[in-house]
Coordinates of C-alpha atoms in Angstrom, one line a residue:
M1 CA 56.9 215.5 220.3
P2 CA 55.6 212.0 219.7
H3 CA 58.1 209.5 218.2
R4 CA 58.4 209.7 214.4
S5 CA 59.1 206.2 213.0
L6 CA 61.2 205.2 210.0
P7 CA 59.3 204.9 206.7
L8 CA 58.3 201.4 205.6
H9 CA 58.0 201.4 201.8
Y10 CA 55.5 199.4 199.8
S11 CA 56.5 198.1 196.4
T12 CA 54.5 196.0 193.9
P13 CA 55.2 192.4 194.6
P14 CA 57.0 190.5 191.8
E15 CA 54.0 188.1 191.5
L16 CA 52.0 191.1 190.3
R17 CA 54.7 192.2 187.9
G18 CA 54.6 188.9 186.0
E19 CA 57.5 187.3 187.8
A20 CA 57.3 183.9 189.6
P21 CA 59.6 183.7 192.6
G22 CA 58.4 180.1 193.3
R23 CA 57.6 178.3 196.5
R24 CA 59.0 179.8 199.7
P25 CA 60.4 177.5 202.4
V26 CA 59.0 179.8 205.1
V27 CA 56.5 182.6 205.1
I28 CA 55.9 184.7 208.2
V29 CA 52.7 186.6 208.7
G30 CA 53.0 189.6 211.0
G31 CA 55.8 192.2 211.3
G32 CA 55.7 192.9 215.0
P33 CA 58.6 192.0 217.4
V34 CA 57.9 188.3 217.3
G35 CA 57.5 188.0 213.5
L36 CA 60.6 190.1 212.9
A37 CA 62.7 188.1 215.5
A38 CA 61.6 184.8 213.9
A39 CA 62.4 186.2 210.4
I40 CA 65.9 187.3 211.5
D41 CA 66.6 183.9 213.1
C42 CA 65.5 182.2 209.9
G43 CA 67.8 184.4 208.0
L44 CA 70.7 183.6 210.3
H45 CA 70.1 179.9 209.7
G46 CA 70.2 180.6 205.9
I47 CA 66.5 179.9 205.4
P48 CA 65.0 182.0 202.6
V49 CA 62.0 183.7 204.3
L50 CA 59.3 186.1 203.3
L51 CA 57.6 188.3 205.9
L52 CA 54.1 189.8 205.1
D53 CA 52.6 192.6 207.1
E54 CA 49.3 194.4 206.4
D55 CA 50.6 197.8 207.6
D56 CA 53.4 200.1 206.7
T57 CA 54.2 201.6 210.1
V58 CA 55.7 200.4 213.4
S59 CA 53.5 200.2 216.4
T60 CA 51.6 203.2 217.7
G61 CA 52.3 204.0 221.4
S62 CA 54.8 202.3 223.5
R63 CA 52.8 199.0 223.9
A64 CA 55.2 196.3 225.1
I65 CA 58.0 198.0 227.0
C66 CA 59.6 195.6 229.5
W67 CA 62.2 193.3 227.9
S68 CA 63.6 190.6 230.2
K69 CA 67.2 189.4 230.6
R70 CA 66.4 186.2 228.6
T71 CA 64.7 188.1 225.8
L72 CA 67.7 190.4 225.6
E73 CA 70.0 187.4 225.4
I74 CA 68.0 186.2 222.4
F75 CA 68.1 189.6 220.8
D76 CA 71.8 189.6 221.4
R77 CA 72.2 186.4 219.4
L78 CA 70.1 188.0 216.7
G79 CA 72.4 191.0 216.6
V80 CA 70.2 193.8 218.0
A81 CA 70.5 193.8 221.8
G82 CA 73.3 196.3 221.9
R83 CA 71.2 199.1 220.4
M84 CA 68.3 198.2 222.6
V85 CA 70.2 198.3 225.9
A86 CA 72.0 201.5 224.8
K87 CA 68.6 203.2 224.1
G88 CA 66.5 201.6 226.8
I89 CA 66.2 202.2 230.5
T90 CA 68.0 199.5 232.5
W91 CA 66.5 198.5 235.8
K92 CA 66.4 195.7 238.3
V93 CA 64.9 197.2 241.5
G94 CA 61.1 197.1 242.1
K95 CA 59.3 198.8 244.9
L96 CA 55.8 198.0 246.2
F97 CA 53.6 200.4 248.1
H98 CA 50.4 199.9 250.1
R99 CA 48.6 203.2 250.3
D100 CA 51.5 205.7 251.0
R101 CA 53.7 203.1 252.7
L102 CA 56.7 201.3 251.2
V103 CA 56.0 197.6 251.8
Y104 CA 59.2 196.2 250.4
Q105 CA 61.6 196.3 247.5
F106 CA 63.4 193.6 245.5
D107 CA 66.4 193.2 243.3
L108 CA 65.9 191.0 240.2
L109 CA 69.7 190.5 239.5
P110 CA 71.7 191.0 242.7
E111 CA 74.8 189.2 241.4
A112 CA 77.4 190.5 238.9
G113 CA 78.9 188.7 235.9
H114 CA 76.0 188.9 233.4
K115 CA 76.2 190.7 230.0
M116 CA 72.5 191.5 229.9
P117 CA 70.6 193.4 232.7
A118 CA 67.6 192.1 234.5
F119 CA 65.3 194.2 232.4
I120 CA 65.2 197.2 230.1
N121 CA 62.3 199.4 229.4
L122 CA 62.1 200.4 225.7
Q123 CA 59.1 201.3 223.6
Q124 CA 57.9 198.7 221.2
Y125 CA 58.3 201.1 218.2
Y126 CA 62.1 201.3 218.8
V127 CA 62.3 197.5 219.2
E128 CA 60.5 197.1 215.8
E129 CA 62.7 199.7 214.1
Y130 CA 65.9 198.0 215.2
L131 CA 64.7 194.6 214.2
I132 CA 63.6 195.9 210.8
E133 CA 67.0 197.5 210.2
R134 CA 68.7 194.3 211.2
A135 CA 66.4 192.2 208.9
A136 CA 67.5 194.4 206.0
E137 CA 71.1 193.3 206.5
L138 CA 70.2 189.6 205.7
P139 CA 70.1 188.7 202.0
S140 CA 67.8 185.7 202.5
L141 CA 65.1 187.8 204.2
E142 CA 62.4 189.7 202.3
L143 CA 60.0 192.1 204.0
R144 CA 56.7 193.2 202.3
W145 CA 54.6 195.9 203.8
K146 CA 50.9 196.5 203.0
N147 CA 50.6 192.9 202.1
R148 CA 47.6 191.5 203.9
V149 CA 46.9 187.8 204.0
V150 CA 43.2 187.2 203.2
G151 CA 43.1 183.5 202.4
L152 CA 44.8 180.3 203.4
T153 CA 44.6 176.7 202.1
Q154 CA 46.7 173.9 203.5
T155 CA 47.7 170.5 202.2
P156 CA 50.1 167.9 203.7
E157 CA 52.8 169.3 201.4
G158 CA 52.4 173.0 202.0
V159 CA 50.3 176.2 202.4
T160 CA 48.9 178.6 199.8
L161 CA 48.3 182.1 201.0
E162 CA 46.2 184.7 199.2
V163 CA 47.6 188.2 199.7
E164 CA 45.9 191.5 199.1
T165 CA 47.9 194.7 198.2
P166 CA 47.2 198.2 196.9
D167 CA 48.0 196.8 193.4
G168 CA 45.7 193.7 193.6
R169 CA 45.8 190.1 194.9
Y170 CA 48.3 187.4 194.4
K171 CA 49.1 183.9 195.8
V172 CA 52.2 182.7 197.4
E173 CA 53.1 179.0 198.2
A174 CA 55.0 178.2 201.3
G175 CA 56.4 175.0 202.8
W176 CA 55.7 176.4 206.3
V177 CA 53.8 179.4 207.7
L178 CA 54.5 181.1 211.0
A179 CA 51.5 183.0 212.2
C180 CA 52.9 185.9 214.2
D181 CA 49.9 188.2 213.5
G182 CA 48.9 189.1 217.0
A183 CA 46.1 188.7 219.4
R184 CA 43.4 189.2 216.8
S185 CA 45.2 186.8 214.4
P186 CA 43.5 186.8 211.0
V187 CA 45.3 183.5 210.2
R188 CA 43.8 181.9 213.4
K189 CA 40.3 183.1 212.3
M190 CA 40.7 181.8 208.7
M191 CA 41.5 178.4 210.2
G192 CA 38.5 178.5 212.5
L193 CA 40.6 178.2 215.7
G194 CA 39.5 179.6 219.0
F195 CA 41.1 180.4 222.3
A196 CA 40.2 178.7 225.6
G197 CA 40.7 180.5 228.9
K198 CA 39.6 183.4 231.0
V199 CA 38.6 187.0 230.4
F200 CA 39.1 189.2 233.5
E201 CA 36.3 191.7 234.4
D202 CA 38.5 194.7 235.0
R203 CA 39.8 197.6 233.0
F204 CA 43.1 199.5 233.1
L205 CA 44.1 202.9 231.7
I206 CA 47.5 203.1 230.0
A207 CA 49.0 206.5 229.6
D208 CA 52.4 207.4 228.0
I209 CA 53.5 210.8 229.2
R210 CA 56.7 212.8 228.3
M211 CA 57.9 214.2 231.6
K212 CA 59.9 217.4 231.8
A213 CA 63.5 216.6 232.7
D214 CA 63.8 218.7 235.8
R215 CA 61.7 216.3 237.8
M216 CA 62.7 213.0 236.1
K217 CA 65.7 211.9 238.1
A218 CA 64.9 213.4 241.5
D219 CA 61.4 212.1 241.8
F220 CA 61.2 209.1 239.5
P221 CA 64.3 206.8 239.6
T222 CA 64.7 203.9 237.2
E223 CA 62.7 201.4 239.2
R224 CA 59.4 199.6 238.9
W225 CA 56.9 201.2 241.3
F226 CA 53.6 199.5 242.1
W227 CA 50.9 200.8 244.4
F228 CA 47.9 199.0 246.1
D229 CA 45.2 201.4 247.1
P230 CA 47.3 204.6 246.7
P231 CA 46.1 207.9 248.1
F232 CA 46.0 209.4 244.6
H233 CA 43.8 206.5 243.2
P234 CA 42.0 205.0 246.2
G235 CA 40.6 201.5 246.1
Q236 CA 42.5 200.6 243.0
S237 CA 46.1 199.9 241.9
A238 CA 48.7 201.8 239.9
L239 CA 52.0 201.1 238.1
L240 CA 54.8 203.4 237.0
H241 CA 57.7 202.6 234.6
R242 CA 60.2 205.0 233.1
Q243 CA 61.1 204.6 229.4
A244 CA 63.5 206.1 226.9
D245 CA 63.2 209.8 225.9
N246 CA 61.8 210.9 229.3
V247 CA 58.6 209.0 228.6
F248 CA 56.8 207.3 231.5
R249 CA 54.2 204.5 231.4
I250 CA 51.4 204.8 233.9
D251 CA 48.8 202.1 234.4
L252 CA 45.8 202.9 236.5
Q253 CA 43.1 200.3 237.5
L254 CA 39.6 201.6 236.6
G255 CA 37.3 198.8 237.4
W256 CA 34.9 196.8 235.2
C257 CA 32.2 199.5 235.1
A258 CA 34.4 202.2 233.6
D259 CA 33.5 203.4 230.1
P260 CA 36.6 202.9 227.9
D261 CA 35.7 205.7 225.5
E262 CA 35.0 208.2 228.3
E263 CA 38.2 207.3 230.2
K264 CA 40.4 207.9 227.2
R265 CA 39.4 211.5 226.9
P266 CA 42.2 213.9 228.0
E267 CA 39.9 215.8 230.4
R268 CA 39.5 212.5 232.3
V269 CA 43.1 211.3 232.0
I270 CA 45.0 214.5 232.9
P271 CA 43.3 215.0 236.3
R272 CA 44.1 211.4 237.2
L273 CA 47.7 211.9 236.3
R274 CA 48.0 215.2 238.2
A275 CA 46.6 213.5 241.3
M276 CA 49.4 211.0 241.0
L277 CA 52.3 213.2 239.9
G278 CA 51.3 216.5 241.7
E279 CA 49.5 219.6 240.5
D280 CA 52.8 221.2 239.5
A281 CA 53.8 218.3 237.3
R282 CA 54.8 219.3 233.7
F283 CA 54.1 216.6 231.1
D284 CA 52.8 216.0 227.6
L285 CA 50.3 213.2 227.0
E286 CA 51.5 211.0 224.1
W287 CA 49.3 207.9 224.0
V288 CA 46.3 206.6 225.9
S289 CA 44.6 203.3 225.8
V290 CA 42.1 201.4 228.0
Y291 CA 42.3 197.6 228.0
T292 CA 40.8 194.5 229.5
F293 CA 43.0 191.5 229.8
Q294 CA 42.8 187.8 229.2
C295 CA 44.6 184.6 230.0
R296 CA 43.9 182.3 227.0
R297 CA 45.6 180.1 224.5
L298 CA 45.1 177.8 221.6
D299 CA 44.8 174.1 222.4
R300 CA 47.8 173.4 220.1
F301 CA 50.3 175.8 218.6
R302 CA 51.1 173.6 215.6
H303 CA 48.4 172.9 213.1
G304 CA 49.9 171.0 210.2
R305 CA 52.3 173.3 208.4
V306 CA 51.0 176.4 210.2
L307 CA 52.7 177.3 213.5
F308 CA 51.3 180.0 215.8
V309 CA 53.8 182.1 217.6
G310 CA 53.4 184.8 220.2
D311 CA 50.0 186.5 220.8
S312 CA 48.4 184.6 218.0
A313 CA 48.9 181.5 220.1
H314 CA 48.4 182.8 223.6
Q315 CA 47.4 185.9 225.6
V316 CA 48.2 186.9 229.2
S317 CA 47.6 189.9 231.3
P318 CA 50.4 192.5 231.2
F319 CA 51.4 192.1 234.8
G320 CA 54.9 190.4 234.9
A321 CA 55.9 191.4 231.3
R322 CA 55.1 187.9 230.0
G323 CA 53.4 188.6 226.7
G324 CA 56.1 190.0 224.4
N325 CA 58.9 188.2 226.2
G326 CA 57.0 184.9 225.9
G327 CA 56.5 185.5 222.2
I328 CA 60.2 186.1 221.6
Q329 CA 61.0 182.9 223.4
D330 CA 58.4 181.1 221.3
A331 CA 60.4 182.1 218.2
D332 CA 63.7 181.2 219.8
N333 CA 62.4 177.7 220.5
L334 CA 60.9 177.2 217.0
V335 CA 63.3 178.4 214.4
W336 CA 66.3 176.1 215.0
K337 CA 64.0 173.1 214.9
L338 CA 62.4 174.3 211.6
A339 CA 65.9 174.8 210.2
L340 CA 66.9 171.2 211.0
V341 CA 63.7 169.9 209.4
L342 CA 64.2 172.0 206.3
R343 CA 67.8 170.7 206.0
G344 CA 66.6 167.1 206.3
T345 CA 68.7 166.4 209.4
A346 CA 65.7 166.1 211.7
P347 CA 62.3 164.5 211.3
E348 CA 59.3 166.7 210.8
S349 CA 58.0 165.4 214.1
L350 CA 60.6 167.5 215.9
L351 CA 58.2 170.4 215.4
D352 CA 55.8 168.7 217.7
S353 CA 58.2 169.5 220.5
Y354 CA 57.5 173.2 219.9
D355 CA 54.0 172.5 221.0
E356 CA 55.1 170.6 224.0
E357 CA 57.8 173.0 225.2
R358 CA 56.1 176.3 224.5
I359 CA 52.8 175.2 225.8
R360 CA 54.6 174.5 229.0
G361 CA 56.0 178.0 228.9
C362 CA 52.6 179.4 228.1
E363 CA 50.9 177.5 230.9
E364 CA 53.5 178.8 233.3
N365 CA 52.9 182.4 232.1
I366 CA 49.1 182.0 232.3
R367 CA 49.3 180.5 235.8
N368 CA 51.5 183.4 237.1
S369 CA 49.6 186.0 235.2
T370 CA 46.3 184.7 236.6
R371 CA 47.6 184.7 240.1
S372 CA 48.9 188.2 239.8
T373 CA 45.6 189.4 238.4
D374 CA 43.6 187.7 241.2
F375 CA 45.7 189.4 243.8
I376 CA 45.6 192.9 242.1
A377 CA 41.9 192.7 241.5
P378 CA 40.5 190.3 244.1
K379 CA 37.0 188.9 243.5
G380 CA 34.8 189.1 246.4
P381 CA 35.1 190.5 250.0
G382 CA 36.9 187.4 251.3
A383 CA 39.7 187.6 248.7
R384 CA 40.0 191.4 249.3
M385 CA 40.3 190.9 253.1
F386 CA 43.1 188.3 252.6
R387 CA 44.9 190.6 250.1
D388 CA 44.7 193.6 252.5
A389 CA 45.9 191.5 255.4
V390 CA 48.9 190.3 253.5
L391 CA 49.8 193.9 252.5
S392 CA 49.5 195.1 256.1
L393 CA 51.8 192.4 257.3
A394 CA 54.3 192.4 254.5
A395 CA 56.4 195.5 255.6
D396 CA 57.4 193.7 258.8
A397 CA 56.8 190.0 258.2
P398 CA 59.0 188.3 255.5
F399 CA 56.6 185.3 255.2
A400 CA 53.9 187.7 254.0
R401 CA 56.1 189.3 251.3
R402 CA 56.1 185.9 249.5
L403 CA 52.3 186.2 249.2
V404 CA 52.3 189.7 247.7
N405 CA 51.8 189.5 244.0
S406 CA 51.9 192.6 241.8
G407 CA 53.1 190.6 238.8
R408 CA 55.7 187.8 239.1
L409 CA 58.2 189.1 236.5
S410 CA 59.1 187.0 233.4
V411 CA 61.7 184.3 233.8
P412 CA 62.6 181.6 231.2
C413 CA 60.7 178.4 231.3
A414 CA 62.6 175.3 232.3
L415 CA 62.2 172.3 230.0
D416 CA 63.2 169.5 232.4
G417 CA 61.2 166.3 231.7
C418 CA 60.2 167.3 228.2
T419 CA 60.7 164.9 225.3
L420 CA 63.9 166.3 224.0
Q421 CA 65.7 166.3 227.3
T422 CA 68.0 163.6 228.6
V423 CA 67.2 162.9 232.2
D424 CA 69.8 160.3 233.1
E425 CA 72.2 162.1 235.4
A426 CA 73.9 159.1 237.1
G427 CA 77.1 160.2 238.8
W428 CA 76.4 163.9 238.7
E429 CA 77.0 165.5 242.1
A430 CA 78.4 168.9 241.4
G431 CA 75.2 171.0 241.3
G432 CA 74.9 173.9 238.9
A433 CA 72.5 174.5 236.0
V434 CA 70.3 171.5 235.4
P435 CA 69.3 170.0 232.0
G436 CA 66.3 171.9 230.6
S437 CA 67.3 175.3 232.0
V438 CA 68.7 178.2 230.0
C439 CA 72.5 178.2 230.0
P440 CA 73.7 180.8 232.5
D441 CA 76.0 183.5 231.2
A442 CA 79.5 184.2 232.6
P443 CA 82.4 186.5 231.7
I444 CA 85.2 184.8 229.8
V445 CA 88.3 185.7 227.9
E446 CA 87.9 184.9 224.3
R447 CA 90.3 183.0 222.1
N448 CA 91.6 186.3 220.7
G449 CA 92.5 187.4 224.3
L450 CA 89.7 189.9 224.5
P451 CA 87.1 189.9 227.3
G452 CA 83.8 188.4 226.3
W453 CA 80.7 186.5 227.4
L454 CA 80.0 182.8 227.4
L455 CA 76.5 183.1 225.8
N456 CA 78.0 184.9 222.8
E457 CA 79.8 181.6 222.1
L458 CA 76.6 179.5 222.4
G459 CA 73.5 179.3 220.2
H460 CA 72.6 178.6 216.6
D461 CA 74.1 175.1 216.7
F462 CA 74.8 172.3 219.1
A463 CA 77.8 172.7 221.4
L464 CA 79.7 170.5 223.9
L465 CA 81.1 172.5 226.8
V466 CA 84.1 170.7 228.3
F467 CA 85.5 171.9 231.6
A468 CA 89.2 171.3 232.1
D469 CA 92.1 172.4 234.3
S470 CA 94.7 171.1 231.8
P471 CA 94.9 169.2 228.5
A472 CA 94.9 166.0 230.5
D473 CA 91.2 166.6 231.3
L474 CA 90.1 166.8 227.6
P475 CA 87.9 163.9 226.3
D476 CA 89.2 161.3 224.0
R477 CA 89.8 163.1 220.7
A478 CA 88.8 160.2 218.5
A479 CA 85.4 159.9 220.2
L480 CA 84.9 163.6 220.0
T481 CA 85.7 163.6 216.3
R482 CA 83.1 160.9 215.7
L483 CA 80.5 162.9 217.6
Q484 CA 81.4 166.0 215.6
H485 CA 80.3 164.1 212.5
H486 CA 76.8 163.6 213.8
P487 CA 74.3 164.8 211.1
V488 CA 73.4 167.9 213.1
G489 CA 77.0 168.8 213.9
L490 CA 78.6 169.5 217.2
R491 CA 81.2 172.1 218.3
E492 CA 83.6 171.7 221.2
L493 CA 84.2 174.6 223.6
V494 CA 86.7 174.1 226.4
I495 CA 86.3 176.2 229.6
A496 CA 89.5 176.4 231.6
P497 CA 91.2 178.7 234.2
D498 CA 93.8 179.6 231.6
A499 CA 94.7 178.6 228.0
A500 CA 98.3 177.6 228.7
G501 CA 99.3 174.2 227.2
F502 CA 96.1 173.5 225.2
G503 CA 97.4 174.2 221.7
E504 CA 96.1 176.1 218.8
D505 CA 93.6 173.4 217.7
V506 CA 91.6 173.6 221.0
A507 CA 89.0 176.4 221.4
V508 CA 89.7 177.5 225.0
L509 CA 87.5 180.1 226.8
V510 CA 89.3 181.3 229.9
D511 CA 87.1 181.3 233.0
R512 CA 89.3 183.7 234.9
D513 CA 86.8 184.4 237.7
G514 CA 85.5 180.8 237.9
L515 CA 81.9 182.0 237.5
A516 CA 81.2 179.6 234.6
R517 CA 82.5 176.6 236.5
H518 CA 80.4 177.7 239.5
R519 CA 77.2 178.3 237.5
Y520 CA 77.4 175.0 235.6
G521 CA 78.8 172.9 238.4
G522 CA 81.6 172.1 236.1
H523 CA 84.7 170.1 237.2
P524 CA 87.7 168.7 235.3
G525 CA 86.5 166.4 232.5
S526 CA 82.7 167.1 232.9
V527 CA 80.8 167.9 229.7
H528 CA 77.5 169.8 229.0
L529 CA 75.5 169.5 225.8
V530 CA 73.9 172.8 224.7
R531 CA 71.1 173.2 222.2
P532 CA 70.9 175.9 219.5
D533 CA 68.5 177.9 221.7
Q534 CA 71.1 178.0 224.5
H535 CA 69.2 175.5 226.7
L536 CA 71.1 172.8 228.4
A537 CA 70.2 169.4 226.9
A538 CA 72.3 167.1 229.1
R539 CA 75.4 166.8 231.2
W540 CA 77.8 164.1 232.3
P541 CA 80.7 163.8 234.8
A542 CA 82.9 162.6 231.9
L543 CA 82.5 162.1 228.1
D544 CA 80.5 159.0 227.3
E545 CA 80.4 158.8 223.5
A546 CA 77.3 156.6 223.3
A547 CA 75.4 158.7 225.9
V548 CA 76.2 162.0 224.1
G549 CA 75.3 160.5 220.7
A550 CA 72.0 159.3 222.1
A551 CA 71.3 162.7 223.8
L552 CA 72.0 164.4 220.4
D553 CA 69.5 162.1 218.7
R554 CA 67.0 162.7 221.4
A555 CA 67.5 166.5 221.2
V556 CA 66.6 166.5 217.4
G557 CA 63.6 164.2 217.7
R558 CA 65.3 161.0 216.6
N559 CA 64.8 157.7 218.4
P560 CA 67.0 157.7 221.5
S561 CA 69.1 154.7 222.3
P562 CA 67.6 151.9 224.5
A563 CA 69.7 153.0 227.4
V564 CA 68.4 156.6 227.3
A565 CA 64.9 155.4 226.7
A566 CA 65.0 153.2 229.7
A567 CA 66.2 156.1 231.8

């Protein structure tokens, strides 16, 4: 049976009952995964937030299914990753076939010591349900279903939205609006904004099928399988992913001349699937769609007090799982900055860094997605000859494998060189994660003596990681106290081989296996400044109060010190 989603209830908004809730600090338009993640993050920062969505159901069909390690780490900070990992299909191995020959396989997370897996496959409707249930736990967050935004006016001081409901129209005033309303974004259209980029002349069939359990494990392990020119679909490509509930996602390349309406008919779809799975395959067809894909984006993601997030800001082809994951990482980048601006501890110009940093991530996704698409669907005989030659060599020649591109899978964008990053690393020789990268996870023993994970201790606010072998390695306590009184606040976390001798007033995370030290290049006395989105902002061989203060100022958009500016 198809998935039956939880009910989302509409109720008459208070504005139409004669009440006046007043101006909202933040209004989010769109209740998909990106809008819900942004709303939950706002709620966790204590920001009163109103989310408006024109529908009263979660998504139809599995839609986005591949959730990357970085996105799961963000979901974990929001309080929902545990349910997603438990329900989803964990995988890390991908296999690539040319015709009926295995060309090579890869492992996306060969090393141990990470809380989150490389990827899970989980239908978007489950993701939305878990996010909605999490949102309901936060008192500062209000969800309104069947509330469609039909008008928008903006001034330097705020935004007024006109909203249509089954009971009539009303207006709501907002300090800031986050447009998370998808690829067809009504907000984007209301503002007269267009995408720039490329539309690819190809079509793909997506089919969700529920496979009978007797064949599931034996014939279809939990791996990503991609075929070039398979015997069951000659001249085209195919992709197979297993999802929760014995559901499988199958993508079949159709070519630009395919008729989308014709190809969605069961009498066209089922024979294609039987050719792939075998005539004796037993399955039920759950959802079918035919899509073309695009690699396009807005010129800017911030337009005054309206900020575009996720598919409303950018679109990529689905190869590499960069769409939904990129949108969640947009929200992760934006909300902590918005919280600081609303609290008055950072200038409004901090939000310009959302443009800078996430456009970099978007460009990286578009670049990789375009390259994948060009390899999967080569344009012209020369490109096809090159592609086929690479595939013929790849099984035996390692250099050719690097040229095969069935979708470079989503990885977090590094922010080195961006405005908020401190680039002066004089004296650093230990290697490890570099400023601008996402903080690597590692197993630790928590302060209560229980096993835990480093990333669970990071995020939401600024933190200073201090590596120490003994109390003698700790930084000057007076200098640290002054830094902790910085307007944005700063927590100290000490990472040590054991907690002996540090005292009750020092928060020690025990790095028993030494993985944290290895992954950060930490050594006794070294310090790392971590942003609220778990990105590394700066690092030093030893605490330098002035340098850390300047890096904090820089990380929240304040003027850096002359020394840092010169660097």
